[in-house]
Amino acid sequence: MSIQAGFTLVPTSVFKEPYDKAIDALKDITTRVRDVPKIQMDLGYMLEREGRYEEAAQAFEAASRLAPLDPNPYVMVAHMKMQTNDPEAAVGGYRKALDLQPGADAVRVGLTRALMTVGNWAEAAVEVDRWRARRRARRRIVPSSSGCCCR
C-alpha cells in the first residue's frame, strides 16, 4: 500500500514507527539537497519522534540557517533544548522566534517555562504579563455591523 506524495508514490511503511527508514532517507536527501529548509525540518520532526533530541536540534538549527526569517526552526530548537535539559539555550531560541513573530502566544508560554526553569522568575513574570495584555487586547469589545458587540 502507498500514499500519494506530490507525484511520487511513497510506501506507507516509511512513515510508520520506528522512523529509521524515513530518517535514513531524509539524511540521504540532505547530503544532496542542502538548501531546502523543509527537508531539515522534516528530518528534525522524525528524529524528535524517535527521542533523538540532540540530532533533532541539529536538523532544526540547519533549517534556521537556511530560513533565518522563519520562527518555526527556532521554536523547535528551543523545544529540543528543553528536552535535553538545556533551558538556557532554549531561552535564546524562544526569544529569536518571538522577535520574528511577537504574537505567538504558545512560544511566549515556552519562553516563560524556560525562564522559570533557569530560575529567572522576574523575567518570567514579565512574559506572563505580556501574554495577559495581549489576551485582554483581543477580548476588547468592538462595534460590529452584524449587531453583535463582541469579537
mmCIF file of C-alpha atoms in Angstrom:
data_model
loop_
_atom_site.group_PDB
_atom_site.id
_atom_site.type_symbol
_atom_site.label_atom_id
_atom_site.label_comp_id
_atom_site.label_asym_id
_atom_site.label_seq_id
_atom_site.Cartn_x
_atom_site.Cartn_y
_atom_site.Cartn_z
ATOM 1 C CA MET A 1 0.000 0.000 0.000
ATOM 2 C CA SER A 2 1.218 3.524 -0.718
ATOM 3 C CA ILE A 3 0.129 7.137 -0.400
ATOM 4 C CA GLN A 4 0.328 9.890 -2.975
ATOM 5 C CA ALA A 5 3.057 12.401 -2.059
ATOM 6 C CA GLY A 6 3.120 15.002 -4.797
ATOM 7 C CA PHE A 7 3.631 12.990 -7.950
ATOM 8 C CA THR A 8 5.646 10.261 -6.263
ATOM 9 C CA LEU A 9 4.297 7.153 -4.604
ATOM 10 C CA VAL A 10 5.868 6.663 -1.187
ATOM 11 C CA PRO A 11 5.400 3.381 0.691
ATOM 12 C CA THR A 12 3.373 3.953 3.849
ATOM 13 C CA SER A 13 5.784 1.692 5.726
ATOM 14 C CA VAL A 14 8.343 4.510 5.538
ATOM 15 C CA PHE A 15 6.141 6.655 7.800
ATOM 16 C CA LYS A 16 5.353 4.078 10.473
ATOM 17 C CA GLU A 17 7.233 3.791 13.717
ATOM 18 C CA PRO A 18 10.106 3.261 14.081
ATOM 19 C CA TYR A 19 11.050 6.036 11.708
ATOM 20 C CA ASP A 20 14.512 4.680 10.894
ATOM 21 C CA LYS A 21 13.773 4.278 7.181
ATOM 22 C CA ALA A 22 12.376 7.786 6.877
ATOM 23 C CA ILE A 23 15.276 9.243 8.857
ATOM 24 C CA ASP A 24 17.811 7.453 6.667
ATOM 25 C CA ALA A 25 16.018 8.648 3.523
ATOM 26 C CA LEU A 26 15.897 12.253 4.741
ATOM 27 C CA LYS A 27 19.543 12.190 5.825
ATOM 28 C CA ASP A 28 20.450 10.909 2.364
ATOM 29 C CA ILE A 29 18.453 13.695 0.746
ATOM 30 C CA THR A 30 20.093 16.359 2.936
ATOM 31 C CA THR A 31 23.520 15.292 1.693
ATOM 32 C CA ARG A 32 22.408 16.007 -1.874
ATOM 33 C CA VAL A 33 19.952 18.875 -1.387
ATOM 34 C CA ARG A 34 21.474 21.245 1.133
ATOM 35 C CA ASP A 35 19.388 24.380 0.590
ATOM 36 C CA VAL A 36 15.811 23.291 1.396
ATOM 37 C CA PRO A 37 14.805 24.079 4.991
ATOM 38 C CA LYS A 38 11.676 21.910 4.841
ATOM 39 C CA ILE A 39 13.780 18.786 4.415
ATOM 40 C CA GLN A 40 15.770 19.705 7.528
ATOM 41 C CA MET A 41 12.527 20.383 9.420
ATOM 42 C CA ASP A 42 11.057 17.028 8.378
ATOM 43 C CA LEU A 43 14.248 15.293 9.454
ATOM 44 C CA GLY A 44 14.086 17.086 12.798
ATOM 45 C CA TYR A 45 10.475 16.040 13.368
ATOM 46 C CA MET A 46 11.288 12.404 12.615
ATOM 47 C CA LEU A 47 14.288 12.482 14.961
ATOM 48 C CA GLU A 48 12.163 14.086 17.660
ATOM 49 C CA ARG A 49 9.564 11.335 17.358
ATOM 50 C CA GLU A 50 12.334 8.811 17.896
ATOM 51 C CA GLY A 51 13.534 10.652 21.006
ATOM 52 C CA ARG A 52 16.804 11.664 19.336
ATOM 53 C CA TYR A 53 16.604 15.246 20.587
ATOM 54 C CA GLU A 54 20.243 16.296 20.094
ATOM 55 C CA GLU A 55 20.164 15.209 16.445
ATOM 56 C CA ALA A 56 16.758 16.841 16.009
ATOM 57 C CA ALA A 57 18.127 20.117 17.389
ATOM 58 C CA GLN A 58 20.950 19.967 14.834
ATOM 59 C CA ALA A 59 18.453 19.464 11.990
ATOM 60 C CA PHE A 60 16.316 22.367 13.215
ATOM 61 C CA GLU A 61 19.425 24.551 13.577
ATOM 62 C CA ALA A 62 20.315 23.750 9.958
ATOM 63 C CA ALA A 63 16.797 24.782 8.941
ATOM 64 C CA SER A 64 17.155 28.048 10.873
ATOM 65 C CA ARG A 65 20.343 28.856 8.952
ATOM 66 C CA LEU A 66 18.549 28.178 5.659
ATOM 67 C CA ALA A 67 15.424 30.157 6.618
ATOM 68 C CA PRO A 68 16.553 32.774 9.147
ATOM 69 C CA LEU A 69 13.255 34.688 8.986
ATOM 70 C CA ASP A 70 11.083 31.655 9.769
ATOM 71 C CA PRO A 71 10.313 31.404 13.508
ATOM 72 C CA ASN A 72 9.451 27.681 13.415
ATOM 73 C CA PRO A 73 13.001 26.281 13.344
ATOM 74 C CA TYR A 74 13.962 28.466 16.311
ATOM 75 C CA VAL A 75 10.937 27.249 18.272
ATOM 76 C CA MET A 76 11.804 23.637 17.546
ATOM 77 C CA VAL A 77 15.445 24.156 18.531
ATOM 78 C CA ALA A 78 14.180 25.628 21.808
ATOM 79 C CA HIS A 79 11.838 22.674 22.362
ATOM 80 C CA MET A 80 14.695 20.236 21.759
ATOM 81 C CA LYS A 81 16.929 22.178 24.153
ATOM 82 C CA MET A 82 14.245 21.848 26.819
ATOM 83 C CA GLN A 83 14.067 18.111 26.118
ATOM 84 C CA THR A 84 17.838 17.788 26.551
ATOM 85 C CA ASN A 85 17.767 19.747 29.810
ATOM 86 C CA ASP A 86 19.397 22.879 28.410
ATOM 87 C CA PRO A 87 16.818 25.566 29.261
ATOM 88 C CA GLU A 88 19.331 28.405 28.980
ATOM 89 C CA ALA A 89 19.825 27.615 25.291
ATOM 90 C CA ALA A 90 16.058 27.232 24.918
ATOM 91 C CA VAL A 91 15.531 30.806 26.138
ATOM 92 C CA GLY A 92 17.560 32.095 23.183
ATOM 93 C CA GLY A 93 15.566 30.072 20.670
ATOM 94 C CA TYR A 94 12.232 31.197 22.059
ATOM 95 C CA ARG A 95 13.366 34.833 22.112
ATOM 96 C CA LYS A 96 14.519 34.669 18.486
ATOM 97 C CA ALA A 97 11.159 33.171 17.469
ATOM 98 C CA LEU A 98 9.292 35.920 19.352
ATOM 99 C CA ASP A 99 11.425 38.574 17.651
ATOM 100 C CA LEU A 100 10.217 37.175 14.338
ATOM 101 C CA GLN A 101 6.607 36.584 15.415
ATOM 102 C CA PRO A 102 5.744 38.651 18.509
ATOM 103 C CA GLY A 103 2.138 37.445 18.610
ATOM 104 C CA ALA A 104 2.968 33.772 19.065
ATOM 105 C CA ASP A 105 1.420 33.096 22.461
ATOM 106 C CA ALA A 106 2.437 29.430 22.531
ATOM 107 C CA VAL A 107 6.060 30.490 22.052
ATOM 108 C CA ARG A 108 5.691 33.012 24.872
ATOM 109 C CA VAL A 109 4.471 30.189 27.118
ATOM 110 C CA GLY A 110 7.534 28.126 26.158
ATOM 111 C CA LEU A 111 9.805 31.079 26.910
ATOM 112 C CA THR A 112 8.113 31.586 30.275
ATOM 113 C CA ARG A 113 8.601 27.913 31.140
ATOM 114 C CA ALA A 114 12.269 28.052 30.158
ATOM 115 C CA LEU A 115 12.802 31.230 32.190
ATOM 116 C CA MET A 116 11.208 29.622 35.245
ATOM 117 C CA THR A 117 13.351 26.518 34.776
ATOM 118 C CA VAL A 118 16.543 28.584 34.905
ATOM 119 C CA GLY A 119 15.217 30.491 37.928
ATOM 120 C CA ASN A 120 14.637 33.805 36.187
ATOM 121 C CA TRP A 121 11.294 34.447 37.862
ATOM 122 C CA ALA A 122 11.227 38.218 37.283
ATOM 123 C CA GLU A 123 11.537 37.868 33.511
ATOM 124 C CA ALA A 124 9.050 35.004 33.518
ATOM 125 C CA ALA A 125 6.553 37.285 35.283
ATOM 126 C CA VAL A 126 7.102 39.962 32.623
ATOM 127 C CA GLU A 127 6.335 37.409 29.895
ATOM 128 C CA VAL A 128 3.159 36.334 31.695
ATOM 129 C CA ASP A 129 2.109 39.991 31.911
ATOM 130 C CA ARG A 130 2.750 40.426 28.178
ATOM 131 C CA TRP A 131 0.660 37.359 27.432
ATOM 132 C CA ARG A 132 -2.189 38.647 29.622
ATOM 133 C CA ALA A 133 -2.067 42.082 27.972
ATOM 134 C CA ARG A 134 -2.298 40.540 24.500
ATOM 135 C CA ARG A 135 -5.173 38.357 25.618
ATOM 136 C CA ARG A 136 -7.068 41.327 27.082
ATOM 137 C CA ALA A 137 -6.490 43.314 23.883
ATOM 138 C CA ARG A 138 -8.000 40.503 21.797
ATOM 139 C CA ARG A 139 -11.070 40.341 24.025
ATOM 140 C CA ARG A 140 -11.946 44.026 23.829
ATOM 141 C CA ILE A 141 -15.458 44.949 22.814
ATOM 142 C CA VAL A 142 -15.748 46.420 19.350
ATOM 143 C CA PRO A 143 -18.769 47.652 17.361
ATOM 144 C CA SER A 144 -19.914 45.283 14.671
ATOM 145 C CA SER A 145 -22.197 45.690 11.707
ATOM 146 C CA SER A 146 -23.721 42.279 12.455
ATOM 147 C CA GLY A 147 -25.329 43.564 15.656
ATOM 148 C CA CYS A 148 -23.029 41.652 17.953
ATOM 149 C CA CYS A 149 -20.806 43.818 20.101
ATOM 150 C CA CYS A 150 -18.214 41.197 20.976
ATOM 151 C CA ARG A 151 -15.366 39.835 18.981
#
